[in-house]
Amino acid sequence: MTITVGDFLLQRLAEWNIHRVFGYPGDGINGIMAAFNRQNDIQFIQTRHEELAALMACAHAKFTGEVGVCLATSGPGAIHLLNGLYDAKMDHQPVVAIVGQQKRASLGGDYQQEVDLVSLFKDVAKDYVHMATSPEQVRHLIDRAVRIARDERTVTCVILPSDVQDLDAVEVPSREHGSVHSGIGTVGRSLAPAPDALQEAADILNSGNKVAILAGAGALHAGEELIEVAELLGAGIAKALLGKAAVPDELPFVTGTIGIIGTKASFDMMNECDTLLMVGSSFPYAEFLPKEGQARGVQIDISPRMVSLRYPMECNLVGDAKETLRALMPLVKRKADRRWRSKIEEGVEAWWRVLEARAMDPADPVNPQRVFWELSPRLPDDCILTCDSGSAAAWYALDLKIRSGMMASLSGGLATMGCGVPYALAAKLAHPDRPVIALVGDGAMQMNGINELITIGESWRQWQNPQLIVLVLNNRDLNFVTWEQRGMKGQPKYDTSQVLPGFSYADYARMLGLEAIRVEQPDQIVPAWEAALQANRPCVIDAIVDANVPPFPPHISRSQAQEYYSAIEKGDPNAEAVKRGAARQGSESPGGK
């Protein structure tokens, strides 16, 4: 029986163990959509927008380790994919974009919706982007796109003109000059560096008296090894935001996140260490790493292009984090002097007390930190957390204590708004038995989150476990940017750009048939979380929170403080509330004034 190129495309993807494709239909992919209707191996997930399809493909890759696949039509549909694809590219996630195009005969004719898609995707999918002009190409285009995406952890793209999709497939190309015969065979590679490189790294680590470890997304599967190495070295472990779930926050030597929305314990450890071990991280902010020359450095990363990029390392180990740490451990000597470790643990304990005090501060009407602080001990053991960009990411980074077995992610390198809800839905589809919690600001919800709630409302009755919670921080402010304007530029809040329209997320959720809870007072926080976690359907918590609680960095320099007060002096519309919040939170920092 003859099959079409569209049929063969899906058949080949299924052979690559692709079971789910996120997308939105259009006439440029009619041949592929028809093929979906003729098979049962791959599930098509209709999203509300192509950007959300790409974000969900990225999240699928993050929460499964598999290749994520998204599908869009030509022209506008293809263009819409870009933001989600850049999210995948910048967080090093394997995603394949399959995109339709106008008929071959019309190309170059300024035809409707004709876009030069090879050029459009040349940056985001620079490792592999090609257009099929004949059925004979399709096998090797798909094989190479999936293999390169998977093995190089990157974005690739295959473009299929609409008329090609309906042609008879060529499953086995002719054995002749110029033909390509690709395959799906597995890849074997060395996951650990050579012994001499491991010994060099061990010598550096063994010579240090104050070792600090920084773990990122590349170490998410290496938690046990990180803990054992930290125990041997008497080190503390700080975490880049994408590595938040690498090791549990309940360990006394885990200093938490690092950076602008990091902890003072991490800040102090980096400023005082004499040796840095960076594992699976490309954390970008130099001001939160040791000063150049202060610490000797060892880095472990799967990609040679990412080593010695953020700090001048003495030894770079290119390999898988888990396997490299395992190979390194026998060479690492246990440090007898534990004074450095004791100091780190004292700093961690002090910082948790600070965060608790900040969370319990009064606010108008609800302190957003308290919403996260009260969630933390109630998190289900096997939950998956997704978070959006903005002030929600600050409270996620600081106030939630991740435990072993949990998964968590957000948009790291791109830090795009609008990822929280699509990430959550992709996580739920990939892990239907696990509870999923999305932590989202009202800006991101108005941008696109409310759209994907429609998908949740439409599909949740088919789920084995309906536990999915969306927390919305409703403060009618693009809050993180408002505070950046104050703290980085000394500019007062500009209401025209920063104030959001009022919207009842709870009422909207109820309209979709979802559970909904509105939180307007602090004493409603705990009952809201308990009710949401016990709900028999997805639940939206609409929390009315104070926009004037500052998501401060762990260390506020004199110049930053001056910028805040400059913004106040220039007539910030919330001047008195900003002054009170800054004074209150600043005074609660360890050593704060």
Coordinates of C-alpha atoms in Angstrom, one line a residue:
M1 CA 0.0 0.0 0.0
T2 CA 1.4 3.4 -1.0
I3 CA 1.6 6.0 1.7
T4 CA 2.0 9.7 1.5
V5 CA 5.0 11.8 2.7
G6 CA 2.8 13.0 5.5
D7 CA 2.1 9.4 6.6
F8 CA 5.8 8.5 6.3
L9 CA 6.8 11.5 8.4
L10 CA 4.7 10.4 11.3
Q11 CA 5.8 6.8 10.9
R12 CA 9.4 7.8 11.0
L13 CA 8.9 10.0 14.1
A14 CA 7.2 7.1 15.8
E15 CA 10.2 4.9 15.1
W16 CA 12.3 7.6 16.9
N17 CA 10.0 7.1 19.9
I18 CA 8.2 10.4 19.4
H19 CA 4.7 9.9 20.9
R20 CA 3.4 13.5 21.1
V21 CA 3.4 16.5 18.8
F22 CA 2.3 20.0 19.9
G23 CA 0.9 22.3 17.3
Y24 CA -1.8 24.2 15.6
P25 CA -3.3 23.4 12.2
G26 CA -3.2 25.4 9.0
D27 CA -3.4 24.9 5.2
G28 CA 0.4 24.7 4.9
I29 CA 0.3 21.4 6.8
N30 CA -3.0 19.9 5.7
G31 CA -1.2 16.9 4.3
I32 CA 0.4 16.2 7.7
M33 CA -2.8 16.8 9.6
A34 CA -4.6 14.3 7.3
A35 CA -1.9 11.8 8.1
F36 CA -2.5 12.3 11.8
N37 CA -6.1 11.2 11.3
R38 CA -4.9 8.0 9.7
Q39 CA -2.6 6.7 12.5
N40 CA -2.7 6.1 16.2
D41 CA 1.0 6.1 17.3
I42 CA 1.5 9.8 17.8
Q43 CA -0.9 12.1 19.8
F44 CA -1.5 15.6 18.3
I45 CA -1.9 18.2 21.1
Q46 CA -3.8 21.2 19.8
T47 CA -2.5 24.3 21.6
R48 CA -4.1 27.8 21.5
H49 CA -1.1 29.4 19.7
E50 CA 2.0 28.2 18.0
E51 CA 4.3 29.9 20.5
L52 CA 2.7 27.7 23.2
A53 CA 3.3 24.6 21.1
A54 CA 7.0 25.4 21.0
L55 CA 7.1 26.2 24.7
M56 CA 5.3 22.9 25.4
A57 CA 7.8 21.0 23.2
C58 CA 10.6 22.5 25.2
A59 CA 8.9 21.6 28.5
H60 CA 8.3 18.1 27.3
A61 CA 12.1 17.8 26.7
K62 CA 12.9 19.2 30.1
F63 CA 10.6 16.9 32.0
T64 CA 11.2 13.7 30.1
G65 CA 14.7 13.9 28.6
E66 CA 13.1 13.1 25.2
V67 CA 13.0 15.1 22.0
G68 CA 10.1 17.6 21.9
V69 CA 8.4 18.1 18.6
C70 CA 6.2 21.1 17.5
L71 CA 4.3 21.6 14.3
A72 CA 3.1 24.8 12.6
T73 CA 1.9 25.9 9.2
S74 CA 3.7 28.2 6.9
G75 CA 4.1 32.0 7.2
P76 CA 2.5 33.3 10.4
G77 CA 2.4 29.9 12.1
A78 CA 6.1 29.4 11.5
I79 CA 6.9 32.8 12.8
H80 CA 4.9 32.3 16.0
L81 CA 7.0 29.3 16.9
L82 CA 10.2 31.4 17.3
N83 CA 9.9 32.5 21.0
G84 CA 9.3 29.0 22.3
L85 CA 12.1 27.6 20.1
Y86 CA 14.6 30.2 21.4
D87 CA 13.6 29.1 24.9
A88 CA 14.6 25.6 24.0
K89 CA 17.8 26.7 22.3
M90 CA 19.0 28.9 25.1
D91 CA 18.2 26.2 27.7
H92 CA 19.9 23.5 25.5
Q93 CA 16.8 21.4 25.0
P94 CA 16.3 19.0 22.1
V95 CA 13.3 20.2 20.1
V96 CA 12.4 19.5 16.4
A97 CA 10.2 22.0 14.6
I98 CA 8.3 20.7 11.6
V99 CA 6.9 23.5 9.5
G100 CA 4.8 23.7 6.4
Q101 CA 5.5 25.9 3.3
Q102 CA 3.7 27.0 0.2
K103 CA 3.8 24.7 -2.9
R104 CA 7.2 24.4 -4.5
A105 CA 5.9 26.0 -7.7
S106 CA 4.9 29.2 -6.0
L107 CA 8.2 29.8 -4.1
G108 CA 9.9 32.9 -5.2
G109 CA 6.7 34.3 -6.5
D110 CA 5.8 36.6 -3.6
Y111 CA 3.0 34.2 -2.9
Q112 CA 0.5 34.7 0.0
Q113 CA 2.2 33.6 3.3
E114 CA 5.4 32.9 1.5
V115 CA 8.3 33.5 4.0
D116 CA 11.9 32.5 3.5
L117 CA 11.7 29.9 6.2
V118 CA 15.3 28.6 5.9
S119 CA 16.5 32.1 6.6
L120 CA 13.9 32.6 9.3
F121 CA 15.1 29.6 11.3
K122 CA 18.7 29.9 10.4
D123 CA 19.7 31.3 13.9
V124 CA 17.4 29.4 16.2
A125 CA 17.9 26.1 14.4
K126 CA 21.4 26.8 13.1
D127 CA 22.6 23.3 13.8
Y128 CA 20.2 21.8 11.3
V129 CA 17.5 23.5 9.1
H130 CA 16.5 22.1 5.7
M131 CA 13.6 22.1 3.3
A132 CA 12.4 19.0 1.5
T133 CA 11.9 19.4 -2.2
S134 CA 11.4 15.7 -3.0
P135 CA 10.0 12.7 -1.1
E136 CA 13.5 11.0 -1.3
Q137 CA 14.8 13.6 1.1
V138 CA 12.3 13.1 3.9
R139 CA 13.8 10.1 5.6
H140 CA 17.3 11.6 6.1
L141 CA 15.9 15.0 6.9
I142 CA 13.8 13.6 9.8
D143 CA 16.6 11.2 10.9
R144 CA 19.2 14.0 11.0
A145 CA 16.9 16.5 12.6
V146 CA 15.9 14.2 15.5
R147 CA 19.5 12.8 16.0
I148 CA 21.1 16.2 16.0
A149 CA 18.5 17.7 18.3
R150 CA 18.8 14.8 20.7
D151 CA 22.6 14.3 20.7
E152 CA 23.6 18.0 20.6
R153 CA 20.7 19.2 22.8
T154 CA 19.6 21.8 20.4
V155 CA 16.8 23.0 18.1
T156 CA 16.4 21.7 14.6
C157 CA 13.9 22.3 11.8
V158 CA 12.4 20.5 8.8
I159 CA 10.4 22.5 6.3
L160 CA 7.9 20.6 4.1
P161 CA 6.1 22.3 1.2
S162 CA 2.4 21.5 1.2
D163 CA 2.5 19.7 -2.1
V164 CA 5.4 17.5 -1.0
Q165 CA 3.3 16.3 1.9
D166 CA 0.7 14.6 -0.4
L167 CA 3.2 12.9 -2.7
D168 CA 3.9 9.2 -2.5
A169 CA 6.5 8.5 0.1
V170 CA 9.9 7.0 -0.7
E171 CA 10.5 4.8 2.3
V172 CA 13.8 3.3 0.9
P173 CA 15.7 5.6 -1.5
S174 CA 17.1 4.1 -4.7
R175 CA 20.6 2.6 -4.4
E176 CA 22.3 5.0 -6.8
H177 CA 24.8 7.8 -6.9
G178 CA 23.6 10.9 -5.0
S179 CA 21.1 9.0 -2.7
V180 CA 21.3 9.2 1.1
H181 CA 20.4 6.1 3.3
S182 CA 20.1 7.3 6.9
G183 CA 19.3 5.2 10.0
I184 CA 18.0 5.3 13.5
G185 CA 20.8 3.3 15.2
T186 CA 21.7 4.2 18.8
V187 CA 24.8 6.3 19.7
G188 CA 27.5 5.2 22.0
R189 CA 29.9 7.7 23.4
S190 CA 32.3 8.2 26.3
L191 CA 30.5 10.0 29.2
A192 CA 33.5 10.6 31.4
P193 CA 36.8 12.4 30.8
A194 CA 40.2 10.7 30.6
P195 CA 41.9 9.6 33.8
D196 CA 44.7 12.2 33.6
A197 CA 42.1 15.0 33.4
L198 CA 40.2 13.6 36.3
Q199 CA 43.4 13.5 38.4
E200 CA 44.2 17.1 37.6
A201 CA 40.7 18.2 38.7
A202 CA 41.0 16.1 41.9
D203 CA 44.3 17.7 42.7
I204 CA 42.8 21.2 42.5
L205 CA 39.8 20.3 44.6
N206 CA 41.9 18.5 47.2
S207 CA 44.2 21.5 47.6
G208 CA 41.3 23.8 48.4
N209 CA 40.3 24.8 51.9
K210 CA 37.1 26.5 51.0
V211 CA 35.3 24.7 48.2
A212 CA 32.1 26.0 46.7
I213 CA 30.0 24.0 44.2
L214 CA 27.6 25.5 41.7
A215 CA 25.1 23.1 40.1
G216 CA 23.0 23.8 37.1
A217 CA 20.5 22.1 34.8
G218 CA 23.2 19.7 33.6
A219 CA 23.4 18.3 37.1
L220 CA 19.7 17.6 37.6
H221 CA 20.3 13.8 37.2
A222 CA 23.4 13.9 39.4
G223 CA 22.0 14.8 42.8
E224 CA 23.4 11.9 44.8
E225 CA 26.9 12.4 43.3
L226 CA 26.8 16.1 44.0
I227 CA 25.9 15.4 47.6
E228 CA 28.7 12.8 48.0
V229 CA 31.3 15.1 46.5
A230 CA 30.2 18.0 48.7
E231 CA 30.5 15.7 51.8
L232 CA 34.0 14.7 50.8
L233 CA 35.1 18.3 50.2
G234 CA 33.2 19.9 53.1
A235 CA 31.7 22.1 50.4
G236 CA 28.4 24.0 50.1
I237 CA 26.2 23.6 47.0
A238 CA 24.7 26.7 45.4
K239 CA 22.2 26.2 42.6
A240 CA 21.6 28.1 39.3
L241 CA 17.9 28.7 38.8
L242 CA 17.5 25.8 36.3
G243 CA 19.3 23.6 38.7
K244 CA 17.0 24.2 41.6
A245 CA 15.8 20.6 41.7
A246 CA 19.3 19.1 41.5
V247 CA 19.7 18.7 45.3
P248 CA 17.2 19.1 48.1
D249 CA 17.0 22.4 49.9
E250 CA 16.5 20.7 53.3
L251 CA 20.2 19.7 53.4
P252 CA 22.0 22.2 55.7
F253 CA 24.9 22.8 53.3
V254 CA 22.7 23.6 50.3
T255 CA 22.9 27.4 50.1
G256 CA 20.0 27.7 47.6
T257 CA 19.8 29.7 44.4
I258 CA 22.5 32.2 43.2
G259 CA 22.2 35.5 41.5
I260 CA 19.8 38.5 41.4
I261 CA 17.1 36.3 42.9
G262 CA 19.5 34.2 44.9
T263 CA 20.3 33.8 48.6
K264 CA 22.8 35.6 50.8
A265 CA 24.2 32.3 51.8
S266 CA 25.1 31.6 48.2
F267 CA 26.5 35.1 47.8
D268 CA 28.7 34.9 50.9
M269 CA 30.0 31.4 49.9
M270 CA 31.0 32.6 46.5
N271 CA 32.8 35.7 47.8
E272 CA 34.8 33.7 50.4
C273 CA 35.6 30.4 48.6
D274 CA 39.1 29.6 47.4
T275 CA 38.0 26.8 45.0
L276 CA 35.0 26.6 42.6
L277 CA 33.5 23.4 41.2
M278 CA 30.9 24.3 38.5
V279 CA 28.7 21.4 37.4
G280 CA 26.4 21.6 34.4
S281 CA 25.8 25.3 34.6
S282 CA 26.3 28.3 32.4
F283 CA 25.1 30.8 35.1
P284 CA 25.8 34.2 33.4
Y285 CA 26.2 36.8 36.2
A286 CA 29.9 37.3 36.9
E287 CA 29.2 39.6 39.9
F288 CA 27.8 36.6 41.8
L289 CA 30.8 34.3 41.1
P290 CA 34.2 34.6 42.8
K291 CA 36.4 37.5 41.7
E292 CA 38.8 36.5 39.0
G293 CA 42.0 35.2 40.7
Q294 CA 40.2 34.6 44.0
A295 CA 39.4 30.9 43.4
R296 CA 40.9 28.0 41.5
G297 CA 38.3 26.5 39.2
V298 CA 37.1 23.1 37.9
Q299 CA 34.2 22.8 35.5
I300 CA 32.2 19.8 34.4
D301 CA 30.0 20.2 31.3
I302 CA 28.7 18.0 28.5
S303 CA 29.5 20.6 25.9
P304 CA 33.1 21.7 25.2
R305 CA 31.8 25.1 24.0
M306 CA 30.4 26.0 27.4
V307 CA 33.6 25.5 29.5
S308 CA 35.6 28.4 30.9
L309 CA 32.9 30.7 29.6
R310 CA 31.8 32.2 32.9
Y311 CA 34.9 31.9 35.0
P312 CA 38.5 31.2 34.0
M313 CA 38.8 27.5 35.0
E314 CA 42.1 25.7 35.5
C315 CA 40.6 22.3 34.6
N316 CA 37.7 21.6 32.3
L317 CA 36.1 18.2 32.3
V318 CA 33.9 17.5 29.3
G319 CA 31.5 14.8 30.1
D320 CA 28.1 13.8 31.6
A321 CA 27.8 15.3 35.1
K322 CA 26.7 12.1 36.8
E323 CA 29.4 9.9 35.2
T324 CA 32.1 12.4 35.6
L325 CA 31.4 13.0 39.3
R326 CA 31.3 9.2 39.8
A327 CA 34.7 8.9 38.1
L328 CA 36.1 11.8 40.1
M329 CA 34.9 10.7 43.6
P330 CA 37.6 8.0 44.2
L331 CA 40.3 10.6 43.6
V332 CA 38.8 13.2 46.0
K333 CA 40.1 13.1 49.6
R334 CA 37.8 13.7 52.5
K335 CA 38.7 17.0 54.2
A336 CA 39.2 16.7 58.0
D337 CA 38.8 20.4 58.7
R338 CA 35.1 21.1 58.6
R339 CA 35.2 24.8 59.7
W340 CA 34.3 26.0 56.2
R341 CA 31.3 23.6 56.1
S342 CA 30.2 24.8 59.5
K343 CA 30.3 28.4 58.4
I344 CA 28.2 27.6 55.3
E345 CA 25.6 25.8 57.4
E346 CA 25.4 28.7 59.8
G347 CA 24.8 31.1 56.9
V348 CA 22.1 28.8 55.5
E349 CA 20.3 28.5 58.8
A350 CA 20.4 32.3 59.3
W351 CA 19.1 33.0 55.8
W352 CA 16.1 30.6 56.2
R353 CA 15.2 32.6 59.3
V354 CA 15.4 35.8 57.3
L355 CA 13.1 34.4 54.6
E356 CA 10.5 33.3 57.1
A357 CA 10.5 36.7 58.8
R358 CA 10.1 38.4 55.4
A359 CA 7.3 36.0 54.4
M360 CA 5.4 36.8 57.6
D361 CA 5.7 40.6 57.2
P362 CA 2.4 42.4 56.8
A363 CA 1.5 43.6 53.4
D364 CA -1.5 45.2 51.5
P365 CA -3.4 42.9 51.4
V366 CA -1.2 39.7 51.0
N367 CA 2.5 39.3 51.1
P368 CA 3.4 37.3 47.9
Q369 CA 6.4 35.7 49.7
R370 CA 4.0 34.1 52.3
V371 CA 2.0 32.5 49.5
F372 CA 5.1 30.6 48.5
W373 CA 6.4 30.0 52.0
E374 CA 3.1 28.4 53.1
L375 CA 3.1 26.2 49.9
S376 CA 6.6 24.9 50.6
P377 CA 5.9 22.4 53.4
R378 CA 2.7 21.3 51.7
L379 CA 4.3 20.4 48.3
P380 CA 3.5 16.8 47.4
D381 CA 6.6 14.6 47.4
D382 CA 6.4 13.8 43.6
C383 CA 5.1 17.2 42.4
I384 CA 6.3 19.0 39.3
L385 CA 6.7 22.8 39.6
T386 CA 6.7 25.2 36.7
C387 CA 7.3 28.9 37.1
D388 CA 7.0 32.0 34.9
S389 CA 9.4 34.9 34.6
G390 CA 8.9 37.9 36.8
S391 CA 8.6 38.4 40.6
A392 CA 7.0 34.9 40.8
A393 CA 10.4 33.5 39.9
A394 CA 12.0 35.4 42.8
W395 CA 9.7 33.8 45.4
Y396 CA 10.0 30.4 43.7
A397 CA 13.8 30.7 43.9
L398 CA 13.9 31.9 47.5
D399 CA 10.9 30.5 49.4
L400 CA 10.3 27.0 48.1
K401 CA 12.3 24.2 49.6
I402 CA 12.7 21.5 46.9
R403 CA 12.7 18.0 48.2
S404 CA 14.2 14.8 46.6
G405 CA 12.0 13.4 43.9
M406 CA 10.4 16.7 42.8
M407 CA 10.9 18.2 39.4
A408 CA 11.0 22.0 38.6
S409 CA 11.8 24.3 35.7
L410 CA 11.2 27.6 34.1
S411 CA 12.6 29.6 31.2
G412 CA 16.2 30.1 32.1
G413 CA 18.4 31.5 29.3
L414 CA 15.6 33.4 27.5
A415 CA 13.6 34.1 30.7
T416 CA 10.5 34.6 28.5
M417 CA 7.2 35.5 30.0
G418 CA 4.3 33.1 29.3
C419 CA 6.0 29.8 29.8
G420 CA 4.5 28.8 33.2
V421 CA 1.1 27.4 32.1
P422 CA 2.2 25.7 28.9
Y423 CA 5.1 24.2 30.8
A424 CA 2.6 22.9 33.4
L425 CA 0.3 21.3 30.8
A426 CA 3.2 19.6 29.0
A427 CA 4.5 18.3 32.3
K428 CA 1.0 16.9 33.1
L429 CA 0.7 15.2 29.8
A430 CA 4.2 13.6 30.2
H431 CA 3.6 12.6 33.8
P432 CA -0.2 12.2 34.2
D433 CA 0.0 10.6 37.7
R434 CA 2.0 13.5 39.2
P435 CA 0.6 16.7 40.7
V436 CA 1.7 19.8 38.8
I437 CA 1.8 23.3 40.2
A438 CA 2.3 26.4 38.0
L439 CA 3.5 29.7 39.6
V440 CA 2.6 32.6 37.5
G441 CA 2.3 36.4 37.6
D442 CA -0.7 38.3 36.2
G443 CA 1.3 39.7 33.4
A444 CA 2.2 36.3 32.1
M445 CA -1.4 35.1 32.6
Q446 CA -2.7 38.0 30.5
M447 CA 0.0 37.5 27.9
N448 CA -1.0 33.9 27.1
G449 CA -1.6 31.9 30.3
I450 CA -5.4 32.4 30.2
N451 CA -5.4 31.0 26.7
E452 CA -3.8 27.6 27.7
L453 CA -6.3 27.4 30.6
I454 CA -8.9 26.8 27.9
T455 CA -6.9 23.7 26.8
I456 CA -6.8 22.5 30.5
G457 CA -10.5 23.1 30.8
E458 CA -11.2 21.1 27.7
S459 CA -8.9 18.1 28.4
W460 CA -8.6 17.5 32.2
R461 CA -11.5 15.0 32.4
Q462 CA -9.4 12.6 30.3
W463 CA -6.5 12.7 32.9
Q464 CA -5.9 9.8 35.3
N465 CA -5.0 12.4 38.0
P466 CA -6.6 15.8 37.7
Q467 CA -4.2 17.6 40.2
L468 CA -3.0 20.7 38.4
I469 CA -2.8 24.0 40.2
V470 CA -2.2 27.5 38.7
L471 CA -1.3 30.1 41.2
V472 CA -1.7 33.7 39.9
L473 CA 0.0 36.5 41.7
N474 CA -2.6 39.2 41.0
N475 CA -1.0 42.6 41.8
R476 CA -2.0 44.5 38.6
D477 CA 1.7 45.3 38.0
L478 CA 4.5 44.1 35.8
N479 CA 6.2 43.8 39.0
F480 CA 9.8 42.6 38.4
V481 CA 10.3 45.2 35.7
T482 CA 8.9 47.9 37.9
W483 CA 11.5 47.0 40.6
E484 CA 14.2 46.8 37.9
Q485 CA 13.3 50.3 36.8
R486 CA 13.7 51.5 40.4
G487 CA 16.8 49.5 41.4
M488 CA 18.8 49.6 38.2
K489 CA 17.8 52.9 36.7
G490 CA 16.6 55.0 39.6
Q491 CA 13.4 55.6 37.7
P492 CA 9.9 55.8 39.4
K493 CA 7.2 53.4 38.4
Y494 CA 5.6 54.5 35.1
D495 CA 2.0 53.5 35.5
T496 CA 1.2 53.7 31.8
S497 CA 3.6 50.8 31.0
Q498 CA 3.4 48.9 34.3
V499 CA -0.2 48.8 35.5
L500 CA -2.2 45.9 34.2
P501 CA -6.0 45.8 33.6
G502 CA -8.1 44.3 36.3
F503 CA -9.1 40.7 35.6
S504 CA -10.7 38.0 37.8
Y505 CA -8.7 34.8 37.1
A506 CA -10.9 32.9 39.5
D507 CA -14.1 33.9 37.7
Y508 CA -12.5 33.0 34.3
A509 CA -11.4 29.6 35.7
R510 CA -15.0 28.9 36.9
M511 CA -16.3 29.7 33.5
L512 CA -14.0 27.0 32.1
G513 CA -15.3 24.5 34.6
L514 CA -12.2 24.6 36.8
E515 CA -12.0 24.9 40.5
A516 CA -11.2 28.5 41.6
I517 CA -10.1 30.1 44.9
R518 CA -9.6 33.8 45.5
V519 CA -7.2 34.8 48.3
E520 CA -7.6 38.3 49.7
Q521 CA -6.3 38.0 53.3
P522 CA -3.3 36.3 54.8
D523 CA -5.4 33.8 56.8
Q524 CA -6.9 32.5 53.6
I525 CA -3.5 31.3 52.2
V526 CA -3.2 28.0 54.0
P527 CA -6.9 26.9 53.4
A528 CA -6.5 27.8 49.8
W529 CA -3.5 25.6 49.3
E530 CA -5.1 22.7 51.2
A531 CA -8.3 23.0 49.2
A532 CA -6.4 23.2 45.9
L533 CA -4.3 20.2 46.7
Q534 CA -7.4 18.2 47.5
A535 CA -9.5 19.4 44.5
N536 CA -11.0 16.9 42.1
R537 CA -10.2 19.0 39.1
P538 CA -7.5 21.6 38.1
C539 CA -7.6 24.7 40.3
V540 CA -6.7 28.3 39.9
I541 CA -5.7 30.3 43.0
D542 CA -6.2 34.0 42.3
A543 CA -4.1 35.6 45.0
I544 CA -4.4 39.4 45.5
V545 CA -0.9 40.3 46.5
D546 CA 1.0 43.5 47.3
A547 CA 3.1 44.9 44.4
N548 CA 5.3 46.8 46.8
V549 CA 7.1 43.9 48.4
P550 CA 10.5 44.1 46.8
P551 CA 12.2 41.1 45.2
F552 CA 15.6 42.2 46.5
P553 CA 18.9 40.6 45.5
P554 CA 20.8 38.9 48.4
H555 CA 23.2 41.8 48.7
I556 CA 22.2 45.4 48.0
S557 CA 25.1 47.6 47.1
R558 CA 25.3 51.3 48.1
S559 CA 24.7 52.3 44.5
Q560 CA 21.6 50.1 44.2
A561 CA 20.2 51.5 47.4
Q562 CA 20.7 55.0 46.0
E563 CA 18.9 54.1 42.8
Y564 CA 15.8 52.9 44.8
Y565 CA 15.7 56.2 46.8
S566 CA 16.3 58.2 43.6
A567 CA 13.2 56.6 42.2
I568 CA 11.3 57.6 45.3
E569 CA 12.6 61.1 45.1
K570 CA 11.6 61.4 41.5
G571 CA 7.9 60.9 42.4
D572 CA 7.2 57.2 42.4
P573 CA 3.4 56.8 42.7
N574 CA 3.9 54.2 45.4
A575 CA 6.7 56.1 47.1
E576 CA 5.7 55.6 50.8
A577 CA 4.9 51.9 50.3
V578 CA 8.1 51.3 48.4
K579 CA 10.1 53.1 51.2
R580 CA 8.4 51.0 53.9
G581 CA 9.0 47.7 52.0
A582 CA 12.6 48.5 51.2
A583 CA 13.4 49.5 54.8
R584 CA 11.6 46.5 56.3
Q585 CA 13.2 43.9 54.0
G586 CA 16.6 45.5 54.1
S587 CA 16.7 45.5 57.9
E588 CA 15.9 41.8 58.0
S589 CA 19.0 40.8 55.9
P590 CA 21.8 39.2 57.9
G591 CA 24.0 42.2 58.8
G592 CA 21.4 44.5 57.1
K593 CA 21.0 48.1 58.1

